[in-house]
PDB file of C-alpha atoms in Angstrom:
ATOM      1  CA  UNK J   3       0.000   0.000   0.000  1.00 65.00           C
ATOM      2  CA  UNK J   4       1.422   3.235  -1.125  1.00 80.00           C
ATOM      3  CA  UNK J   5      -0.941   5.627   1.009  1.00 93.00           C
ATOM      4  CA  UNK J   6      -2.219   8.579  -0.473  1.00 97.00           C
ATOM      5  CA  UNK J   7       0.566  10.284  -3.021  1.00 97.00           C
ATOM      6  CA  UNK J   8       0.512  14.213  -3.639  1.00 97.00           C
ATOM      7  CA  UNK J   9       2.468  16.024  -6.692  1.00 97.00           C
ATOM      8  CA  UNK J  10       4.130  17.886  -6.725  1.00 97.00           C
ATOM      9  CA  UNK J  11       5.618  18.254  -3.443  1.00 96.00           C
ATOM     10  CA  UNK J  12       6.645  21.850  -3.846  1.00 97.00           C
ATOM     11  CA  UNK J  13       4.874  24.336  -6.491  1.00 97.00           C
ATOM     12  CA  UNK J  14       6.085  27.899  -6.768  1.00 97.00           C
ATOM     13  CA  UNK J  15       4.434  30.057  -9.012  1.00 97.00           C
ATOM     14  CA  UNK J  16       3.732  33.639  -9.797  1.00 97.00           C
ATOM     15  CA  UNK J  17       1.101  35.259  -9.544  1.00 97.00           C
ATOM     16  CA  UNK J  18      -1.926  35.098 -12.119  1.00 97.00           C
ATOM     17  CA  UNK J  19      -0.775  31.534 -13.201  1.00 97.00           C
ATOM     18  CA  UNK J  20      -2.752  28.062 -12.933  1.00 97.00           C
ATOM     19  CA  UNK J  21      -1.855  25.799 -10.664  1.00 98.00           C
ATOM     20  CA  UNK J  22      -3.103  22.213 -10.650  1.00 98.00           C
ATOM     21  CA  UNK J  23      -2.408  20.256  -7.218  1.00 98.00           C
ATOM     22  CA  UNK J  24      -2.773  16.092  -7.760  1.00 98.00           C
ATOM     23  CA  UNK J  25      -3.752  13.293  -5.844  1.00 98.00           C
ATOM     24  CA  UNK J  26      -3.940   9.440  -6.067  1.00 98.00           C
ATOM     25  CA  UNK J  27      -5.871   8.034  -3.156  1.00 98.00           C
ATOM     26  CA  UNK J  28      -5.576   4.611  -1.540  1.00 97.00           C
ATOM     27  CA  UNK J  29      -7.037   2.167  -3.685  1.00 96.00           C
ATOM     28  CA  UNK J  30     -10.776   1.155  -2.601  1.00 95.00           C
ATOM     29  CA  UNK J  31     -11.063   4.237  -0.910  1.00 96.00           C
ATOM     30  CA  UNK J  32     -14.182   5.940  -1.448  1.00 94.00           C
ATOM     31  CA  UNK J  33     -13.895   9.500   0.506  1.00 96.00           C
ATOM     32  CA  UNK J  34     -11.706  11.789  -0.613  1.00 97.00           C
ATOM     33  CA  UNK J  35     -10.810  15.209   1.038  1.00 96.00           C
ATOM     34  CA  UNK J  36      -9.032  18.618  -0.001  1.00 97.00           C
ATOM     35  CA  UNK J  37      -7.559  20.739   3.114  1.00 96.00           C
ATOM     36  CA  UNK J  38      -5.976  23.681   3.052  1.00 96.00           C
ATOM     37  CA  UNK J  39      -3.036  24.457   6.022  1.00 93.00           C
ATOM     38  CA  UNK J  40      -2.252  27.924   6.549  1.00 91.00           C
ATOM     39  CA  UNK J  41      -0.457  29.242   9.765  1.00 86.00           C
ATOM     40  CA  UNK J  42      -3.400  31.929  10.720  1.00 85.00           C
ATOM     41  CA  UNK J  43      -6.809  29.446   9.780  1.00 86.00           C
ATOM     42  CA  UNK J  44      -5.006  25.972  10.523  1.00 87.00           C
ATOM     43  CA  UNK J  45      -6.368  22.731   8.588  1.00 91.00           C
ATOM     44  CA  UNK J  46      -9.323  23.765   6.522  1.00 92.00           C
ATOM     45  CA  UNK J  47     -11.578  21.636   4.704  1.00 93.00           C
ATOM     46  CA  UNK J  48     -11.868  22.777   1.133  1.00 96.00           C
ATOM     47  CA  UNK J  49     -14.014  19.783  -0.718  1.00 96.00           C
ATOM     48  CA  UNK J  50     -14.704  16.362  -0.573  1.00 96.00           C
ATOM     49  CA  UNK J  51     -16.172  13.343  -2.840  1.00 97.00           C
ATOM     50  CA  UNK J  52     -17.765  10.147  -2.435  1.00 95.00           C
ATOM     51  CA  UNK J  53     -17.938   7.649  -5.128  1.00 96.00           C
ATOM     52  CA  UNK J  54     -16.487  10.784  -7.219  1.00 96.00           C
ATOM     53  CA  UNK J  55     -19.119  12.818  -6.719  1.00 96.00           C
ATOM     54  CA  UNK J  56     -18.245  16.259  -4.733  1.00 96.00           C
ATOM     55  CA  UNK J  57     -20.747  16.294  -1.449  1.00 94.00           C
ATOM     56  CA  UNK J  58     -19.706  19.454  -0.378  1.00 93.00           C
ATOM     57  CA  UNK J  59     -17.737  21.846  -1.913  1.00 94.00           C
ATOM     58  CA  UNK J  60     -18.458  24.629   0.756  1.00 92.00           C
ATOM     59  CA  UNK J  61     -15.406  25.544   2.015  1.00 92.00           C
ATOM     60  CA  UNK J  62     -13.797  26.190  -1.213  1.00 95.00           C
ATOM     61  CA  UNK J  63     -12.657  30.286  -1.037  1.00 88.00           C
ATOM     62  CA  UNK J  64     -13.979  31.293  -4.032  1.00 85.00           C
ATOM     63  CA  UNK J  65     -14.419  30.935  -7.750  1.00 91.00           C
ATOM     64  CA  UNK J  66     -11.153  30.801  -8.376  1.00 96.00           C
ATOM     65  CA  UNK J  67     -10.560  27.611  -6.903  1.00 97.00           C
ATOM     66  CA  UNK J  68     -11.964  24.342  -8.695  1.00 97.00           C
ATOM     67  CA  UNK J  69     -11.979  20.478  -7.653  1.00 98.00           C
ATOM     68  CA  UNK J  70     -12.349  17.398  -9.805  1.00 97.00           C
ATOM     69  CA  UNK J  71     -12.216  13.531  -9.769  1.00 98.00           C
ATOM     70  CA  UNK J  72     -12.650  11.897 -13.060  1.00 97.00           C
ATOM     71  CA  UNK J  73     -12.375   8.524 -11.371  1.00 95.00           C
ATOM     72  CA  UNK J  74     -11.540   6.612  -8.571  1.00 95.00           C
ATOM     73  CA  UNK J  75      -7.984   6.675  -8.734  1.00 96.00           C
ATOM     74  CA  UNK J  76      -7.103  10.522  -9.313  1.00 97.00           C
ATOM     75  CA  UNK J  77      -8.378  13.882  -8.409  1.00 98.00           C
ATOM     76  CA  UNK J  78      -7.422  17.386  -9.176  1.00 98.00           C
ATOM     77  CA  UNK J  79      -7.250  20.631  -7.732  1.00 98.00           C
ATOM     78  CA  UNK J  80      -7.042  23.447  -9.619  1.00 98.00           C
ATOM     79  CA  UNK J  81      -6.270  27.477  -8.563  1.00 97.00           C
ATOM     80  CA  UNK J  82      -6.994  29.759 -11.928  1.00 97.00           C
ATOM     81  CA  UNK J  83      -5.543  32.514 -11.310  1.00 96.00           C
ATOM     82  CA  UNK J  84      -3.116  32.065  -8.348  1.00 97.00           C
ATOM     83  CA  UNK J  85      -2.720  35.044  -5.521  1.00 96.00           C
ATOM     84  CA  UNK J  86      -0.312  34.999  -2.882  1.00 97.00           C
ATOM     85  CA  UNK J  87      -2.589  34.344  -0.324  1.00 95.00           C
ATOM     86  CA  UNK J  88      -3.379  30.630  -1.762  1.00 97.00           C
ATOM     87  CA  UNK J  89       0.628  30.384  -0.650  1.00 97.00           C
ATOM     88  CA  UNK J  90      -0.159  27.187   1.842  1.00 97.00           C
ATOM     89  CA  UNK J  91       0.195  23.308   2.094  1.00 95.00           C
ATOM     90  CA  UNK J  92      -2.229  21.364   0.605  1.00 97.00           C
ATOM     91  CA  UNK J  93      -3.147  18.340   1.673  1.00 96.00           C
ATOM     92  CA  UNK J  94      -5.413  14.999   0.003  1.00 97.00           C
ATOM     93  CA  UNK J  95      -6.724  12.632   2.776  1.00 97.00           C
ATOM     94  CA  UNK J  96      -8.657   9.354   1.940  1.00 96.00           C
ATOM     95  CA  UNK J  97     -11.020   6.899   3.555  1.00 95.00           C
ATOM     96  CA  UNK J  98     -12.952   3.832   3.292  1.00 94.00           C
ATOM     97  CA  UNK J  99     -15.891   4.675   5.247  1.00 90.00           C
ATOM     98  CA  UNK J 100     -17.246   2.197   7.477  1.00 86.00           C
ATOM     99  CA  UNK J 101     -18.845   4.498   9.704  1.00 86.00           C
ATOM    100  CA  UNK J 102     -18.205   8.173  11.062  1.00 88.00           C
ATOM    101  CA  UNK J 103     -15.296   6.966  12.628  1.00 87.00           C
ATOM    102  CA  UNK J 104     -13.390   5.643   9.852  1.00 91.00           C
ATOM    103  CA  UNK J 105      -9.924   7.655  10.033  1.00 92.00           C
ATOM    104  CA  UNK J 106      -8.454   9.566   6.795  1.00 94.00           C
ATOM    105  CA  UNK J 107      -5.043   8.961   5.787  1.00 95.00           C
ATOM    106  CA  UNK J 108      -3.299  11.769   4.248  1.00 96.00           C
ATOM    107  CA  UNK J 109      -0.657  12.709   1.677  1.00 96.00           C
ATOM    108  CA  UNK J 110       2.094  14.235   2.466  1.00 94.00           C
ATOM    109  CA  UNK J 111       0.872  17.541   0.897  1.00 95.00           C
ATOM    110  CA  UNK J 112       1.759  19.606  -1.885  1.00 97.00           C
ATOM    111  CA  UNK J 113       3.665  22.990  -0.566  1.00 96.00           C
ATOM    112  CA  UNK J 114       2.384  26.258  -2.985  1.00 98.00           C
ATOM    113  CA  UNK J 115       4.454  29.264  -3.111  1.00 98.00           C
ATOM    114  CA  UNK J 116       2.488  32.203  -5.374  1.00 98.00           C
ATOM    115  CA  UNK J 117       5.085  35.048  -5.668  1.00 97.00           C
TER     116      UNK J 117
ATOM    117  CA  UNK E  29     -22.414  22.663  14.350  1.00 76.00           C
ATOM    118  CA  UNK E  30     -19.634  21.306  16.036  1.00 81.00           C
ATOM    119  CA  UNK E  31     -16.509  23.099  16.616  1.00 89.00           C
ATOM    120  CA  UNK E  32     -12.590  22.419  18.354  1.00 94.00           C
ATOM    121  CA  UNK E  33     -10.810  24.502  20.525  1.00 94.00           C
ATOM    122  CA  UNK E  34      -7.198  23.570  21.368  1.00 94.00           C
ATOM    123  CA  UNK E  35      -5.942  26.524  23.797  1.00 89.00           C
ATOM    124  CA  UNK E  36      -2.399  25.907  23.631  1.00 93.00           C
ATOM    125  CA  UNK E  37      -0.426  26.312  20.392  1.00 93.00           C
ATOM    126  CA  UNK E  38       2.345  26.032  21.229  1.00 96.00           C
ATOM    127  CA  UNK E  39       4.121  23.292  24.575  1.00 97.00           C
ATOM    128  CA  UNK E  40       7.413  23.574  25.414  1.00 97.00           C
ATOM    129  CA  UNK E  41       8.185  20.544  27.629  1.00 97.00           C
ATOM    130  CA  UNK E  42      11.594  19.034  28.575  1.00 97.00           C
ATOM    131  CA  UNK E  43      12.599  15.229  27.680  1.00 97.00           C
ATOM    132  CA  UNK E  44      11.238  12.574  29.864  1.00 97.00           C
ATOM    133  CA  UNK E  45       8.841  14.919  31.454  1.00 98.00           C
ATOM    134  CA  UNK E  46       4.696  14.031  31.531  1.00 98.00           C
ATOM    135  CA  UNK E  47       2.612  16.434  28.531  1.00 98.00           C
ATOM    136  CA  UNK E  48      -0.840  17.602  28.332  1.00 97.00           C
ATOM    137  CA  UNK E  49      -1.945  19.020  25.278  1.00 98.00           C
ATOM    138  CA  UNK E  50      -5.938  20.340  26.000  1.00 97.00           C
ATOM    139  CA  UNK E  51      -8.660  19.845  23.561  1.00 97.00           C
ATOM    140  CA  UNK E  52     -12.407  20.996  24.056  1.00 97.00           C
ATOM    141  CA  UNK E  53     -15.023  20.429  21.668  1.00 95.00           C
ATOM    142  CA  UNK E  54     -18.906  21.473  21.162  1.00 93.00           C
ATOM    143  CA  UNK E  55     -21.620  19.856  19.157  1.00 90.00           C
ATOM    144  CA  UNK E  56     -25.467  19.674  19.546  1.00 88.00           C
ATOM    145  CA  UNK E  57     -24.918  16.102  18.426  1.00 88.00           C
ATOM    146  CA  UNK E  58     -23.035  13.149  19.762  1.00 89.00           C
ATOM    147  CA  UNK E  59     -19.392  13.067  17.997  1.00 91.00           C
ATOM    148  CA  UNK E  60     -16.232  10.369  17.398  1.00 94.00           C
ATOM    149  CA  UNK E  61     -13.229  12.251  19.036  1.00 96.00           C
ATOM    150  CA  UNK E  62      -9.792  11.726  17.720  1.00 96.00           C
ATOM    151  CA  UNK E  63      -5.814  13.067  18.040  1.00 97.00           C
ATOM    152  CA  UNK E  64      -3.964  13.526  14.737  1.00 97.00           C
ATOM    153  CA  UNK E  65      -0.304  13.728  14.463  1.00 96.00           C
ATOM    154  CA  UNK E  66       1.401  15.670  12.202  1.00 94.00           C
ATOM    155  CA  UNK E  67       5.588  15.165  11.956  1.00 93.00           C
ATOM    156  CA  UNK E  68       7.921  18.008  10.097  1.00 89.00           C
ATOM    157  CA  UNK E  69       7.311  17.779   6.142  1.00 86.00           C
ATOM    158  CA  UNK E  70       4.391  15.175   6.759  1.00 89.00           C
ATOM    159  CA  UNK E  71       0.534  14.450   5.971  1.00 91.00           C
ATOM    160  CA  UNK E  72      -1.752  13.868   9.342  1.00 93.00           C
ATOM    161  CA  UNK E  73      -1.442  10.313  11.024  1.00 94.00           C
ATOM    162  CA  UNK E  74      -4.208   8.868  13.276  1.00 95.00           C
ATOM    163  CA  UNK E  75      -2.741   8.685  16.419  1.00 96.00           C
ATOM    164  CA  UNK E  76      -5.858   7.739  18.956  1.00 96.00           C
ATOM    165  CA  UNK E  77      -9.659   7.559  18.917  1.00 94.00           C
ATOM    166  CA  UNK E  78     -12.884   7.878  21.194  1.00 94.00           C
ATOM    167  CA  UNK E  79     -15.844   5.644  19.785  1.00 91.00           C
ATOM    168  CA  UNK E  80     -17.321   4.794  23.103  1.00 87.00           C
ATOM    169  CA  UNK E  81     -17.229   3.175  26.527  1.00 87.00           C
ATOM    170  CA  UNK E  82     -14.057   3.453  28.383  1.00 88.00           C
ATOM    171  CA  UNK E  83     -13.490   7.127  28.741  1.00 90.00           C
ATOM    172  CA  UNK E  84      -9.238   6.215  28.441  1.00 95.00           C
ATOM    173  CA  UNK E  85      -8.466   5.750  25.148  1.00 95.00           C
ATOM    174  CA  UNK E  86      -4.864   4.897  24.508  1.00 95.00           C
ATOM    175  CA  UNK E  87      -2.837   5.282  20.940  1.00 93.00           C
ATOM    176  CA  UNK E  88       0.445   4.428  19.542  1.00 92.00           C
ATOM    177  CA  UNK E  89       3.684   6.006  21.124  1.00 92.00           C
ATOM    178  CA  UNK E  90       2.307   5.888  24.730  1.00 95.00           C
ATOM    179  CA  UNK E  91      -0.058   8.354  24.318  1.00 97.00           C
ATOM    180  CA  UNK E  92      -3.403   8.183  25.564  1.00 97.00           C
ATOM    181  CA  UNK E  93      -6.450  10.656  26.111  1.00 97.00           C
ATOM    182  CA  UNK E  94      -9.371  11.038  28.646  1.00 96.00           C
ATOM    183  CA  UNK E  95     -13.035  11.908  27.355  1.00 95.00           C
ATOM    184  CA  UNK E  96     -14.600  13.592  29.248  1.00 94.00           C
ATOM    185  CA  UNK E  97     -18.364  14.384  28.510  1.00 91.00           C
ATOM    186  CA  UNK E  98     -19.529  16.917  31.368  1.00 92.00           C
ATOM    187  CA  UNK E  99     -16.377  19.100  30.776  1.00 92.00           C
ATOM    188  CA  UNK E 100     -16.349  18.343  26.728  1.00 94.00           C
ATOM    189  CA  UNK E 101     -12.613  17.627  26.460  1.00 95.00           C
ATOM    190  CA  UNK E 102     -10.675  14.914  25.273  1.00 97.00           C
ATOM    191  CA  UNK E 103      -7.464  15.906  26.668  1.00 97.00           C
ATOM    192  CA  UNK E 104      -3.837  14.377  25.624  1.00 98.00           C
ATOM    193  CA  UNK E 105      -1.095  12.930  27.652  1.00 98.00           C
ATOM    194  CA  UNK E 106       2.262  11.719  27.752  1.00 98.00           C
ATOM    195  CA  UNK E 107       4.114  10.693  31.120  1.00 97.00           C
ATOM    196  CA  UNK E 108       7.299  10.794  29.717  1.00 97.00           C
ATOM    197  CA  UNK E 109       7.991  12.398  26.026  1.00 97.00           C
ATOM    198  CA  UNK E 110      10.593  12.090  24.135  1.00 97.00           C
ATOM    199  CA  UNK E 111      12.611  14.315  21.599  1.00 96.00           C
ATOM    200  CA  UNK E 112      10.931  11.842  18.883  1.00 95.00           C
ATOM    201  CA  UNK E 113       7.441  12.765  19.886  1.00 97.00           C
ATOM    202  CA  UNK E 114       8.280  16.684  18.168  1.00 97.00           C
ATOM    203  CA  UNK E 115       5.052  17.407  16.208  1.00 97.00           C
ATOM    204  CA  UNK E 116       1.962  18.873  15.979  1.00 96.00           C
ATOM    205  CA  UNK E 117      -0.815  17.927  17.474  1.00 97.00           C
ATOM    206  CA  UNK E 118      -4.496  17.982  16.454  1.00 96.00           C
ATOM    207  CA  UNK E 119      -7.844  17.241  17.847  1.00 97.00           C
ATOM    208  CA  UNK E 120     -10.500  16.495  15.118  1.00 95.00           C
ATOM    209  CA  UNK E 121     -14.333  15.356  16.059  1.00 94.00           C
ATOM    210  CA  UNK E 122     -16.842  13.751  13.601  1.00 92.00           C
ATOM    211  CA  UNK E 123     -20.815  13.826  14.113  1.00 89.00           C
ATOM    212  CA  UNK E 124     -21.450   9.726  14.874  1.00 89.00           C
ATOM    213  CA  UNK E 125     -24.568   9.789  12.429  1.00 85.00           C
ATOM    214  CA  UNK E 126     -25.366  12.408   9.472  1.00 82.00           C
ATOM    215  CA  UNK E 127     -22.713  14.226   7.927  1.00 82.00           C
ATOM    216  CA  UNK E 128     -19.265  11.972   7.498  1.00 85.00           C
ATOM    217  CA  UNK E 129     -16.948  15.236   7.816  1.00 85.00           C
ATOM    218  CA  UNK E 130     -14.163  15.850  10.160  1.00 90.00           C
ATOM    219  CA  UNK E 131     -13.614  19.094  11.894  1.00 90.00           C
ATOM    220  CA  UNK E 132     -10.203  19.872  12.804  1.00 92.00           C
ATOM    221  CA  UNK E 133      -8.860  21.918  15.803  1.00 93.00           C
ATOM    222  CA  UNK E 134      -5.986  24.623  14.647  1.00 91.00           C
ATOM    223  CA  UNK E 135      -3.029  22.519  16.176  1.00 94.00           C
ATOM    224  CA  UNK E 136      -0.610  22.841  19.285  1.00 96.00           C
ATOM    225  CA  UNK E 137       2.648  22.234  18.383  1.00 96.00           C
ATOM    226  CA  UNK E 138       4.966  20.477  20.832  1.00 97.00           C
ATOM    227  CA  UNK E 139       8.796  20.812  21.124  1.00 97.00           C
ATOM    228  CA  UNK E 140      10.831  18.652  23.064  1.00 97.00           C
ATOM    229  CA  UNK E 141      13.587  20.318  24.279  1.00 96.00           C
ATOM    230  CA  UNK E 142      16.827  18.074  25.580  1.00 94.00           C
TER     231      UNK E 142
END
């Protein structure tokens, strides 16, 4: 099992450029999860799918920021255009839910820089 | 809603000496309580959980936490840490029917200092 695997590990960028974070979960995991971990707001919880289909995209920050998971093994997420304040890690968690309880296992996160 | 409070971000704490690291939580519901670890340049690991009964839940790496349900904290200890046990910390609650969504407390990073 090669838990949950995050590219790139680093991303620097400048501002007004895309950015597209990616993220292989655990196979024959059926949750997936987006967070965003800044110093000031901690571990947010941007979007997550079940089955590939986004539940709840609520914490997203705005327009500019876009999720997708074409299928079970991959899912994208996309910042068009970037602004230093997206500068954070970024991290893909996965779970095979068998109740409220089932844990997430993470990646170990994708590290944007937008100068 | 449910929401975490972790009043300490950050614990300084000599080697071989006990650590608490607090965690309260409130929810209109009943909720799973769990510690996270995070280590330097890493994704979260699952370190302990509360699903019920015994209020003493103990995790990997001697850890272990106390629920408490009049108080609504599910504190952390250590009796003796170690300069390995460097992290963060986080206390995370999810609702135990409805909504499968975790809701993370901002973190309280611990240094061991030798």
């Amino acid at each position: 099992d090669a838990g949950v695997i995050q590219s790139p590990r680093h991303e620097v960028t400048e501002m007004g450029q895309e950015v597209t974070l990616r993220c292989k979960p655990i196979s024959g995991h059926d949750y997936l999860f987006w967070y965003r971990q800044t110093m000031m707001r901690g571990l947010e919880l941007l979007i997550y799918f079940n089955n590939n289909v986004p539940i709840d995209d609520s914490g997203m920050p705005e327009d500019r920021f876009s999720a997708k998971m074409p299928n079970a093994s991959f899912s994208t997420l996309k910042i068009q255009p970037s602004e230093p304040r997206d500068s954070a890690v970024y991290f893909c968690a996965s779970s095979l839910w068998t109740g409220n309880n089932s844990p997430l296992h993470f990646g170990n996160g994708t590290r944007l820089t937008v100068t | 809603a449910q929401s975490v409070t972790q009043l300490d971000s950050q614990v300084p704490v000599f080697e071989e000496a006990p650590v608490e690291l607090r965690c309260n939580y409130s929810s209109s519901v009943s909720v799973y309580l769990f510690w996270y670890v995070q280590y330097p340049n890493q994704g979260l690991q699952l370190l302990l959980k509360y699903l019920s009964g015994s209020t003493l839940v103990k995790g990997i790496n001697g850890f272990e936490a106390e629920f408490n349900k009049s108080q609504t904290s599910f504190h952390l200890r250590k009796p003796s840490v170690h300069i390995s046990d460097t992290a963060e910390y986080f206390c995370a609650v999810s609702e135990t029917v409805g909504t499968y969504k975790y809701i993370f407390g901002t973190g309280t990073r611990l240094k061991v200092l030798a």
